JSON list of N, CA and C in Angstrom, two decimals:
[
{"chain": "A", "resi": 19, "resn": "UNK", "atom": "N", "xyz": [-2.43, 0.42, 14.18]},
{"chain": "A", "resi": 19, "resn": "UNK", "atom": "CA", "xyz": [-1.85, 0.35, 12.85]},
{"chain": "A", "resi": 19, "resn": "UNK", "atom": "C", "xyz": [-0.38, 0.70, 12.96]},
{"chain": "A", "resi": 20, "resn": "UNK", "atom": "N", "xyz": [0.42, -0.02, 12.24]},
{"chain": "A", "resi": 20, "resn": "UNK", "atom": "CA", "xyz": [1.86, 0.18, 12.29]},
{"chain": "A", "resi": 20, "resn": "UNK", "atom": "C", "xyz": [2.28, 1.44, 11.53]},
{"chain": "A", "resi": 21, "resn": "UNK", "atom": "N", "xyz": [3.54, 1.82, 11.69]},
{"chain": "A", "resi": 21, "resn": "UNK", "atom": "CA", "xyz": [4.08, 2.96, 10.95]},
{"chain": "A", "resi": 21, "resn": "UNK", "atom": "C", "xyz": [4.09, 2.64, 9.46]},
{"chain": "A", "resi": 22, "resn": "UNK", "atom": "N", "xyz": [3.96, 3.68, 8.64]},
{"chain": "A", "resi": 22, "resn": "UNK", "atom": "CA", "xyz": [3.97, 3.51, 7.19]},
{"chain": "A", "resi": 22, "resn": "UNK", "atom": "C", "xyz": [5.26, 2.85, 6.73]},
{"chain": "A", "resi": 23, "resn": "UNK", "atom": "N", "xyz": [6.39, 3.29, 7.26]},
{"chain": "A", "resi": 23, "resn": "UNK", "atom": "CA", "xyz": [7.67, 2.73, 6.84]},
{"chain": "A", "resi": 23, "resn": "UNK", "atom": "C", "xyz": [7.74, 1.24, 7.13]},
{"chain": "A", "resi": 24, "resn": "UNK", "atom": "N", "xyz": [7.15, 0.80, 8.23]},
{"chain": "A", "resi": 24, "resn": "UNK", "atom": "CA", "xyz": [7.14, -0.61, 8.58]},
{"chain": "A", "resi": 24, "resn": "UNK", "atom": "C", "xyz": [6.24, -1.39, 7.62]},
{"chain": "A", "resi": 25, "resn": "UNK", "atom": "N", "xyz": [5.08, -0.84, 7.30]},
{"chain": "A", "resi": 25, "resn": "UNK", "atom": "CA", "xyz": [4.18, -1.50, 6.36]},
{"chain": "A", "resi": 25, "resn": "UNK", "atom": "C", "xyz": [4.81, -1.58, 4.97]},
{"chain": "A", "resi": 26, "resn": "UNK", "atom": "N", "xyz": [5.49, -0.53, 4.57]},
{"chain": "A", "resi": 26, "resn": "UNK", "atom": "CA", "xyz": [6.14, -0.55, 3.26]},
{"chain": "A", "resi": 26, "resn": "UNK", "atom": "C", "xyz": [7.27, -1.57, 3.23]},
{"chain": "A", "resi": 27, "resn": "UNK", "atom": "N", "xyz": [8.04, -1.65, 4.30]},
{"chain": "A", "resi": 27, "resn": "UNK", "atom": "CA", "xyz": [9.11, -2.66, 4.38]},
{"chain": "A", "resi": 27, "resn": "UNK", "atom": "C", "xyz": [8.52, -4.06, 4.30]},
{"chain": "A", "resi": 28, "resn": "UNK", "atom": "N", "xyz": [7.41, -4.27, 4.97]},
{"chain": "A", "resi": 28, "resn": "UNK", "atom": "CA", "xyz": [6.73, -5.57, 4.92]},
{"chain": "A", "resi": 28, "resn": "UNK", "atom": "C", "xyz": [6.25, -5.87, 3.51]},
{"chain": "A", "resi": 29, "resn": "UNK", "atom": "N", "xyz": [5.69, -4.87, 2.85]},
{"chain": "A", "resi": 29, "resn": "UNK", "atom": "CA", "xyz": [5.23, -5.03, 1.47]},
{"chain": "A", "resi": 29, "resn": "UNK", "atom": "C", "xyz": [6.39, -5.48, 0.57]},
{"chain": "A", "resi": 30, "resn": "UNK", "atom": "N", "xyz": [7.53, -4.75, 0.66]},
{"chain": "A", "resi": 30, "resn": "UNK", "atom": "CA", "xyz": [8.70, -5.09, -0.16]},
{"chain": "A", "resi": 30, "resn": "UNK", "atom": "C", "xyz": [9.19, -6.50, 0.13]},
{"chain": "A", "resi": 31, "resn": "UNK", "atom": "N", "xyz": [9.24, -6.86, 1.40]},
{"chain": "A", "resi": 31, "resn": "UNK", "atom": "CA", "xyz": [9.68, -8.21, 1.78]},
{"chain": "A", "resi": 31, "resn": "UNK", "atom": "C", "xyz": [8.76, -9.28, 1.21]},
{"chain": "A", "resi": 32, "resn": "UNK", "atom": "N", "xyz": [7.47, -9.03, 1.26]},
{"chain": "A", "resi": 32, "resn": "UNK", "atom": "CA", "xyz": [6.52, -10.00, 0.72]},
{"chain": "A", "resi": 32, "resn": "UNK", "atom": "C", "xyz": [6.74, -10.23, -0.77]},
{"chain": "A", "resi": 33, "resn": "UNK", "atom": "N", "xyz": [7.01, -9.17, -1.50]},
{"chain": "A", "resi": 33, "resn": "UNK", "atom": "CA", "xyz": [7.20, -9.28, -2.95]},
{"chain": "A", "resi": 33, "resn": "UNK", "atom": "C", "xyz": [8.59, -9.83, -3.27]},
{"chain": "A", "resi": 34, "resn": "UNK", "atom": "N", "xyz": [9.62, -9.22, -2.70]},
{"chain": "A", "resi": 34, "resn": "UNK", "atom": "CA", "xyz": [11.00, -9.58, -3.07]},
{"chain": "A", "resi": 34, "resn": "UNK", "atom": "C", "xyz": [11.45, -10.89, -2.43]},
{"chain": "A", "resi": 35, "resn": "UNK", "atom": "N", "xyz": [11.25, -11.02, -1.12]},
{"chain": "A", "resi": 35, "resn": "UNK", "atom": "CA", "xyz": [11.77, -12.19, -0.41]},
{"chain": "A", "resi": 35, "resn": "UNK", "atom": "C", "xyz": [10.82, -13.39, -0.44]},
{"chain": "A", "resi": 36, "resn": "UNK", "atom": "N", "xyz": [9.52, -13.13, -0.37]},
{"chain": "A", "resi": 36, "resn": "UNK", "atom": "CA", "xyz": [8.55, -14.23, -0.30]},
{"chain": "A", "resi": 36, "resn": "UNK", "atom": "C", "xyz": [7.93, -14.59, -1.64]},
{"chain": "A", "resi": 37, "resn": "UNK", "atom": "N", "xyz": [8.13, -13.74, -2.65]},
{"chain": "A", "resi": 37, "resn": "UNK", "atom": "CA", "xyz": [7.65, -14.05, -3.99]},
{"chain": "A", "resi": 37, "resn": "UNK", "atom": "C", "xyz": [6.16, -13.83, -4.22]},
{"chain": "A", "resi": 38, "resn": "UNK", "atom": "N", "xyz": [5.49, -13.08, -3.32]},
{"chain": "A", "resi": 38, "resn": "UNK", "atom": "CA", "xyz": [4.08, -12.77, -3.55]},
{"chain": "A", "resi": 38, "resn": "UNK", "atom": "C", "xyz": [3.96, -11.80, -4.71]},
{"chain": "A", "resi": 39, "resn": "UNK", "atom": "N", "xyz": [2.84, -11.86, -5.38]},
{"chain": "A", "resi": 39, "resn": "UNK", "atom": "CA", "xyz": [2.57, -10.87, -6.43]},
{"chain": "A", "resi": 39, "resn": "UNK", "atom": "C", "xyz": [2.33, -9.52, -5.77]},
{"chain": "A", "resi": 40, "resn": "UNK", "atom": "N", "xyz": [2.53, -8.46, -6.51]},
{"chain": "A", "resi": 40, "resn": "UNK", "atom": "CA", "xyz": [2.26, -7.13, -5.98]},
{"chain": "A", "resi": 40, "resn": "UNK", "atom": "C", "xyz": [0.81, -7.02, -5.54]},
{"chain": "A", "resi": 41, "resn": "UNK", "atom": "N", "xyz": [-0.09, -7.58, -6.32]},
{"chain": "A", "resi": 41, "resn": "UNK", "atom": "CA", "xyz": [-1.52, -7.52, -5.98]},
{"chain": "A", "resi": 41, "resn": "UNK", "atom": "C", "xyz": [-1.80, -8.19, -4.64]},
{"chain": "A", "resi": 42, "resn": "UNK", "atom": "N", "xyz": [-1.22, -9.36, -4.42]},
{"chain": "A", "resi": 42, "resn": "UNK", "atom": "CA", "xyz": [-1.44, -10.07, -3.16]},
{"chain": "A", "resi": 42, "resn": "UNK", "atom": "C", "xyz": [-0.79, -9.35, -1.98]},
{"chain": "A", "resi": 43, "resn": "UNK", "atom": "N", "xyz": [0.40, -8.79, -2.20]},
{"chain": "A", "resi": 43, "resn": "UNK", "atom": "CA", "xyz": [1.09, -8.06, -1.13]},
{"chain": "A", "resi": 43, "resn": "UNK", "atom": "C", "xyz": [0.30, -6.81, -0.74]},
{"chain": "A", "resi": 44, "resn": "UNK", "atom": "N", "xyz": [-0.30, -6.12, -1.71]},
{"chain": "A", "resi": 44, "resn": "UNK", "atom": "CA", "xyz": [-1.13, -4.95, -1.40]},
{"chain": "A", "resi": 44, "resn": "UNK", "atom": "C", "xyz": [-2.30, -5.36, -0.51]},
{"chain": "A", "resi": 45, "resn": "UNK", "atom": "N", "xyz": [-2.90, -6.48, -0.81]},
{"chain": "A", "resi": 45, "resn": "UNK", "atom": "CA", "xyz": [-4.02, -6.96, 0.03]},
{"chain": "A", "resi": 45, "resn": "UNK", "atom": "C", "xyz": [-3.56, -7.19, 1.46]},
{"chain": "A", "resi": 46, "resn": "UNK", "atom": "N", "xyz": [-2.37, -7.77, 1.63]},
{"chain": "A", "resi": 46, "resn": "UNK", "atom": "CA", "xyz": [-1.87, -8.08, 2.97]},
{"chain": "A", "resi": 46, "resn": "UNK", "atom": "C", "xyz": [-1.64, -6.82, 3.79]},
{"chain": "A", "resi": 47, "resn": "UNK", "atom": "N", "xyz": [-1.03, -5.80, 3.21]},
{"chain": "A", "resi": 47, "resn": "UNK", "atom": "CA", "xyz": [-0.65, -4.61, 3.99]},
{"chain": "A", "resi": 47, "resn": "UNK", "atom": "C", "xyz": [-1.66, -3.46, 3.90]},
{"chain": "A", "resi": 48, "resn": "UNK", "atom": "N", "xyz": [-2.65, -3.57, 3.04]},
{"chain": "A", "resi": 48, "resn": "UNK", "atom": "CA", "xyz": [-3.58, -2.45, 2.86]},
{"chain": "A", "resi": 48, "resn": "UNK", "atom": "C", "xyz": [-5.03, -2.90, 2.94]},
{"chain": "A", "resi": 49, "resn": "UNK", "atom": "N", "xyz": [-5.48, -3.59, 1.94]},
{"chain": "A", "resi": 49, "resn": "UNK", "atom": "CA", "xyz": [-6.88, -3.96, 1.84]},
{"chain": "A", "resi": 49, "resn": "UNK", "atom": "C", "xyz": [-7.36, -4.77, 3.04]},
{"chain": "A", "resi": 50, "resn": "UNK", "atom": "N", "xyz": [-6.65, -5.83, 3.39]},
{"chain": "A", "resi": 50, "resn": "UNK", "atom": "CA", "xyz": [-7.06, -6.68, 4.51]},
{"chain": "A", "resi": 50, "resn": "UNK", "atom": "C", "xyz": [-7.00, -5.94, 5.84]},
{"chain": "A", "resi": 51, "resn": "UNK", "atom": "N", "xyz": [-5.97, -5.13, 6.04]},
{"chain": "A", "resi": 51, "resn": "UNK", "atom": "CA", "xyz": [-5.84, -4.36, 7.28]},
{"chain": "A", "resi": 51, "resn": "UNK", "atom": "C", "xyz": [-7.00, -3.37, 7.41]},
{"chain": "A", "resi": 52, "resn": "UNK", "atom": "N", "xyz": [-7.28, -2.63, 6.36]},
{"chain": "A", "resi": 52, "resn": "UNK", "atom": "CA", "xyz": [-8.38, -1.66, 6.40]},
{"chain": "A", "resi": 52, "resn": "UNK", "atom": "C", "xyz": [-9.71, -2.35, 6.68]},
{"chain": "A", "resi": 53, "resn": "UNK", "atom": "N", "xyz": [-9.94, -3.49, 6.04]},
{"chain": "A", "resi": 53, "resn": "UNK", "atom": "CA", "xyz": [-11.19, -4.23, 6.26]},
{"chain": "A", "resi": 53, "resn": "UNK", "atom": "C", "xyz": [-11.27, -4.71, 7.70]},
{"chain": "A", "resi": 54, "resn": "UNK", "atom": "N", "xyz": [-10.19, -5.28, 8.22]},
{"chain": "A", "resi": 54, "resn": "UNK", "atom": "CA", "xyz": [-10.17, -5.80, 9.58]},
{"chain": "A", "resi": 54, "resn": "UNK", "atom": "C", "xyz": [-10.43, -4.69, 10.61]},
{"chain": "A", "resi": 55, "resn": "UNK", "atom": "N", "xyz": [-9.84, -3.51, 10.37]},
{"chain": "A", "resi": 55, "resn": "UNK", "atom": "CA", "xyz": [-10.00, -2.39, 11.30]},
{"chain": "A", "resi": 55, "resn": "UNK", "atom": "C", "xyz": [-11.24, -1.55, 11.01]},
{"chain": "A", "resi": 56, "resn": "UNK", "atom": "N", "xyz": [-12.01, -1.99, 10.01]},
{"chain": "A", "resi": 56, "resn": "UNK", "atom": "CA", "xyz": [-13.25, -1.30, 9.63]},
{"chain": "A", "resi": 56, "resn": "UNK", "atom": "C", "xyz": [-12.99, 0.18, 9.27]},
{"chain": "A", "resi": 57, "resn": "UNK", "atom": "N", "xyz": [-11.94, 0.41, 8.50]},
{"chain": "A", "resi": 57, "resn": "UNK", "atom": "CA", "xyz": [-11.59, 1.76, 8.06]},
{"chain": "A", "resi": 57, "resn": "UNK", "atom": "C", "xyz": [-12.24, 2.02, 6.71]},
{"chain": "A", "resi": 58, "resn": "UNK", "atom": "N", "xyz": [-13.40, 2.61, 6.74]},
{"chain": "A", "resi": 58, "resn": "UNK", "atom": "CA", "xyz": [-14.14, 2.87, 5.51]},
{"chain": "A", "resi": 58, "resn": "UNK", "atom": "C", "xyz": [-13.38, 3.83, 4.61]},
{"chain": "A", "resi": 59, "resn": "UNK", "atom": "N", "xyz": [-13.36, 3.54, 3.32]},
{"chain": "A", "resi": 59, "resn": "UNK", "atom": "CA", "xyz": [-12.69, 4.40, 2.36]},
{"chain": "A", "resi": 59, "resn": "UNK", "atom": "C", "xyz": [-11.19, 4.18, 2.29]},
{"chain": "A", "resi": 60, "resn": "UNK", "atom": "N", "xyz": [-10.68, 3.20, 3.00]},
{"chain": "A", "resi": 60, "resn": "UNK", "atom": "CA", "xyz": [-9.24, 2.90, 3.00]},
{"chain": "A", "resi": 60, "resn": "UNK", "atom": "C", "xyz": [-9.01, 1.51, 2.41]},
{"chain": "A", "resi": 61, "resn": "UNK", "atom": "N", "xyz": [-7.83, 1.32, 1.81]},
{"chain": "A", "resi": 61, "resn": "UNK", "atom": "CA", "xyz": [-7.43, 0.00, 1.35]},
{"chain": "A", "resi": 61, "resn": "UNK", "atom": "C", "xyz": [-7.96, -0.40, -0.02]},
{"chain": "A", "resi": 62, "resn": "UNK", "atom": "N", "xyz": [-8.69, 0.48, -0.67]},
{"chain": "A", "resi": 62, "resn": "UNK", "atom": "CA", "xyz": [-9.25, 0.19, -1.99]},
{"chain": "A", "resi": 62, "resn": "UNK", "atom": "C", "xyz": [-9.16, 1.42, -2.88]},
{"chain": "A", "resi": 63, "resn": "UNK", "atom": "N", "xyz": [-9.16, 1.19, -4.17]},
{"chain": "A", "resi": 63, "resn": "UNK", "atom": "CA", "xyz": [-9.29, 2.28, -5.14]},
{"chain": "A", "resi": 63, "resn": "UNK", "atom": "C", "xyz": [-10.68, 2.12, -5.72]},
{"chain": "A", "resi": 64, "resn": "UNK", "atom": "N", "xyz": [-11.57, 3.02, -5.32]},
{"chain": "A", "resi": 64, "resn": "UNK", "atom": "CA", "xyz": [-12.97, 2.90, -5.73]},
{"chain": "A", "resi": 64, "resn": "UNK", "atom": "C", "xyz": [-13.63, 4.27, -5.58]},
{"chain": "A", "resi": 65, "resn": "UNK", "atom": "N", "xyz": [-14.74, 4.45, -6.23]},
{"chain": "A", "resi": 65, "resn": "UNK", "atom": "CA", "xyz": [-15.51, 5.68, -6.10]},
{"chain": "A", "resi": 65, "resn": "UNK", "atom": "C", "xyz": [-15.88, 5.86, -4.64]},
{"chain": "A", "resi": 66, "resn": "UNK", "atom": "N", "xyz": [-15.60, 7.05, -4.11]},
{"chain": "A", "resi": 66, "resn": "UNK", "atom": "CA", "xyz": [-15.93, 7.34, -2.73]},
{"chain": "A", "resi": 66, "resn": "UNK", "atom": "C", "xyz": [-14.83, 6.99, -1.74]},
{"chain": "A", "resi": 67, "resn": "UNK", "atom": "N", "xyz": [-13.77, 6.32, -2.18]},
{"chain": "A", "resi": 67, "resn": "UNK", "atom": "CA", "xyz": [-12.67, 6.02, -1.27]},
{"chain": "A", "resi": 67, "resn": "UNK", "atom": "C", "xyz": [-11.79, 7.25, -1.12]},
{"chain": "A", "resi": 68, "resn": "UNK", "atom": "N", "xyz": [-10.82, 7.18, -0.21]},
{"chain": "A", "resi": 68, "resn": "UNK", "atom": "CA", "xyz": [-10.02, 8.35, 0.14]},
{"chain": "A", "resi": 68, "resn": "UNK", "atom": "C", "xyz": [-8.96, 8.76, -0.89]},
{"chain": "A", "resi": 69, "resn": "UNK", "atom": "N", "xyz": [-8.70, 7.96, -1.87]},
{"chain": "A", "resi": 69, "resn": "UNK", "atom": "CA", "xyz": [-7.69, 8.25, -2.90]},
{"chain": "A", "resi": 69, "resn": "UNK", "atom": "C", "xyz": [-6.29, 8.41, -2.31]},
{"chain": "A", "resi": 70, "resn": "UNK", "atom": "N", "xyz": [-5.96, 7.52, -1.37]},
{"chain": "A", "resi": 70, "resn": "UNK", "atom": "CA", "xyz": [-4.60, 7.44, -0.83]},
{"chain": "A", "resi": 70, "resn": "UNK", "atom": "C", "xyz": [-3.86, 6.39, -1.66]},
{"chain": "A", "resi": 71, "resn": "UNK", "atom": "N", "xyz": [-2.84, 6.83, -2.38]},
{"chain": "A", "resi": 71, "resn": "UNK", "atom": "CA", "xyz": [-2.16, 5.94, -3.34]},
{"chain": "A", "resi": 71, "resn": "UNK", "atom": "C", "xyz": [-0.66, 6.15, -3.25]},
{"chain": "A", "resi": 72, "resn": "UNK", "atom": "N", "xyz": [0.08, 5.06, -3.30]},
{"chain": "A", "resi": 72, "resn": "UNK", "atom": "CA", "xyz": [1.54, 5.11, -3.38]},
{"chain": "A", "resi": 72, "resn": "UNK", "atom": "C", "xyz": [1.92, 4.59, -4.77]},
{"chain": "A", "resi": 73, "resn": "UNK", "atom": "N", "xyz": [2.68, 5.39, -5.50]},
{"chain": "A", "resi": 73, "resn": "UNK", "atom": "CA", "xyz": [3.16, 5.00, -6.83]},
{"chain": "A", "resi": 73, "resn": "UNK", "atom": "C", "xyz": [4.61, 4.57, -6.67]},
{"chain": "A", "resi": 74, "resn": "UNK", "atom": "N", "xyz": [4.92, 3.38, -7.18]},
{"chain": "A", "resi": 74, "resn": "UNK", "atom": "CA", "xyz": [6.26, 2.81, -7.02]},
{"chain": "A", "resi": 74, "resn": "UNK", "atom": "C", "xyz": [7.03, 2.80, -8.32]},
{"chain": "A", "resi": 75, "resn": "UNK", "atom": "N", "xyz": [8.35, 2.75, -8.19]},
{"chain": "A", "resi": 75, "resn": "UNK", "atom": "CA", "xyz": [9.21, 2.52, -9.35]},
{"chain": "A", "resi": 75, "resn": "UNK", "atom": "C", "xyz": [9.21, 1.02, -9.64]},
{"chain": "A", "resi": 76, "resn": "UNK", "atom": "N", "xyz": [9.79, 0.64, -10.74]},
{"chain": "A", "resi": 76, "resn": "UNK", "atom": "CA", "xyz": [9.85, -0.79, -11.10]},
{"chain": "A", "resi": 76, "resn": "UNK", "atom": "C", "xyz": [10.61, -1.61, -10.07]},
{"chain": "A", "resi": 77, "resn": "UNK", "atom": "N", "xyz": [11.56, -1.00, -9.38]},
{"chain": "A", "resi": 77, "resn": "UNK", "atom": "CA", "xyz": [12.32, -1.74, -8.36]},
{"chain": "A", "resi": 77, "resn": "UNK", "atom": "C", "xyz": [11.73, -1.54, -6.95]},
{"chain": "A", "resi": 78, "resn": "UNK", "atom": "N", "xyz": [10.46, -1.18, -6.90]},
{"chain": "A", "resi": 78, "resn": "UNK", "atom": "CA", "xyz": [9.67, -1.09, -5.67]},
{"chain": "A", "resi": 78, "resn": "UNK", "atom": "C", "xyz": [10.16, -0.05, -4.68]},
{"chain": "A", "resi": 79, "resn": "UNK", "atom": "N", "xyz": [10.59, 1.08, -5.18]},
{"chain": "A", "resi": 79, "resn": "UNK", "atom": "CA", "xyz": [10.87, 2.23, -4.34]},
{"chain": "A", "resi": 79, "resn": "UNK", "atom": "C", "xyz": [9.73, 3.23, -4.53]},
{"chain": "A", "resi": 80, "resn": "UNK", "atom": "N", "xyz": [9.48, 4.04, -3.51]},
{"chain": "A", "resi": 80, "resn": "UNK", "atom": "CA", "xyz": [8.38, 5.01, -3.58]},
{"chain": "A", "resi": 80, "resn": "UNK", "atom": "C", "xyz": [8.75, 6.14, -4.54]},
{"chain": "A", "resi": 81, "resn": "UNK", "atom": "N", "xyz": [7.88, 6.38, -5.50]},
{"chain": "A", "resi": 81, "resn": "UNK", "atom": "CA", "xyz": [8.06, 7.47, -6.45]},
{"chain": "A", "resi": 81, "resn": "UNK", "atom": "C", "xyz": [7.18, 8.67, -6.07]},
{"chain": "A", "resi": 82, "resn": "UNK", "atom": "N", "xyz": [5.90, 8.42, -5.81]},
{"chain": "A", "resi": 82, "resn": "UNK", "atom": "CA", "xyz": [4.95, 9.47, -5.44]},
{"chain": "A", "resi": 82, "resn": "UNK", "atom": "C", "xyz": [4.02, 8.93, -4.35]},
{"chain": "A", "resi": 83, "resn": "UNK", "atom": "N", "xyz": [3.52, 9.83, -3.53]},
{"chain": "A", "resi": 83, "resn": "UNK", "atom": "CA", "xyz": [2.50, 9.50, -2.55]},
{"chain": "A", "resi": 83, "resn": "UNK", "atom": "C", "xyz": [1.38, 10.50, -2.70]},
{"chain": "A", "resi": 84, "resn": "UNK", "atom": "N", "xyz": [0.16, 9.99, -2.83]},
{"chain": "A", "resi": 84, "resn": "UNK", "atom": "CA", "xyz": [-1.01, 10.84, -2.90]},
{"chain": "A", "resi": 84, "resn": "UNK", "atom": "C", "xyz": [-1.88, 10.52, -1.69]},
{"chain": "A", "resi": 85, "resn": "UNK", "atom": "N", "xyz": [-2.31, 11.56, -0.97]},
{"chain": "A", "resi": 85, "resn": "UNK", "atom": "CA", "xyz": [-3.22, 11.40, 0.15]},
{"chain": "A", "resi": 85, "resn": "UNK", "atom": "C", "xyz": [-4.45, 12.26, -0.12]},
{"chain": "A", "resi": 86, "resn": "UNK", "atom": "N", "xyz": [-5.59, 11.65, -0.03]},
{"chain": "A", "resi": 86, "resn": "UNK", "atom": "CA", "xyz": [-6.85, 12.33, -0.36]},
{"chain": "A", "resi": 86, "resn": "UNK", "atom": "C", "xyz": [-6.79, 12.92, -1.76]},
{"chain": "A", "resi": 87, "resn": "UNK", "atom": "N", "xyz": [-6.09, 12.23, -2.65]},
{"chain": "A", "resi": 87, "resn": "UNK", "atom": "CA", "xyz": [-6.00, 12.65, -4.05]},
{"chain": "A", "resi": 87, "resn": "UNK", "atom": "C", "xyz": [-5.00, 13.76, -4.32]},
{"chain": "A", "resi": 88, "resn": "UNK", "atom": "N", "xyz": [-4.25, 14.19, -3.29]},
{"chain": "A", "resi": 88, "resn": "UNK", "atom": "CA", "xyz": [-3.29, 15.28, -3.47]},
{"chain": "A", "resi": 88, "resn": "UNK", "atom": "C", "xyz": [-1.87, 14.74, -3.32]},
{"chain": "A", "resi": 89, "resn": "UNK", "atom": "N", "xyz": [-0.98, 15.20, -4.21]},
{"chain": "A", "resi": 89, "resn": "UNK", "atom": "CA", "xyz": [0.42, 14.81, -4.17]},
{"chain": "A", "resi": 89, "resn": "UNK", "atom": "C", "xyz": [1.08, 15.37, -2.92]},
{"chain": "A", "resi": 90, "resn": "UNK", "atom": "N", "xyz": [1.67, 14.49, -2.10]},
{"chain": "A", "resi": 90, "resn": "UNK", "atom": "CA", "xyz": [2.33, 14.97, -0.88]},
{"chain": "A", "resi": 90, "resn": "UNK", "atom": "C", "xyz": [3.81, 14.63, -0.85]},
{"chain": "A", "resi": 91, "resn": "UNK", "atom": "N", "xyz": [4.24, 13.70, -1.64]},
{"chain": "A", "resi": 91, "resn": "UNK", "atom": "CA", "xyz": [5.68, 13.35, -1.67]},
{"chain": "A", "resi": 91, "resn": "UNK", "atom": "C", "xyz": [6.06, 12.79, -3.00]}
]
């Protein structure tokens, strides 16, 4: 798995440069990767998942990061 900063840069590029929707870009860098690597509880927001969430500003900068449901940044 790549570094978080690299995945986030890829996410931004997909949305800003390639015109993907935020929902589709999330699938590319999170949901699909977690499924491919068989990382249970990752890549989805669902009951029983790890509650790892990145909250963004409107201009796609990181505002908050939650890991295991706890605010870390």
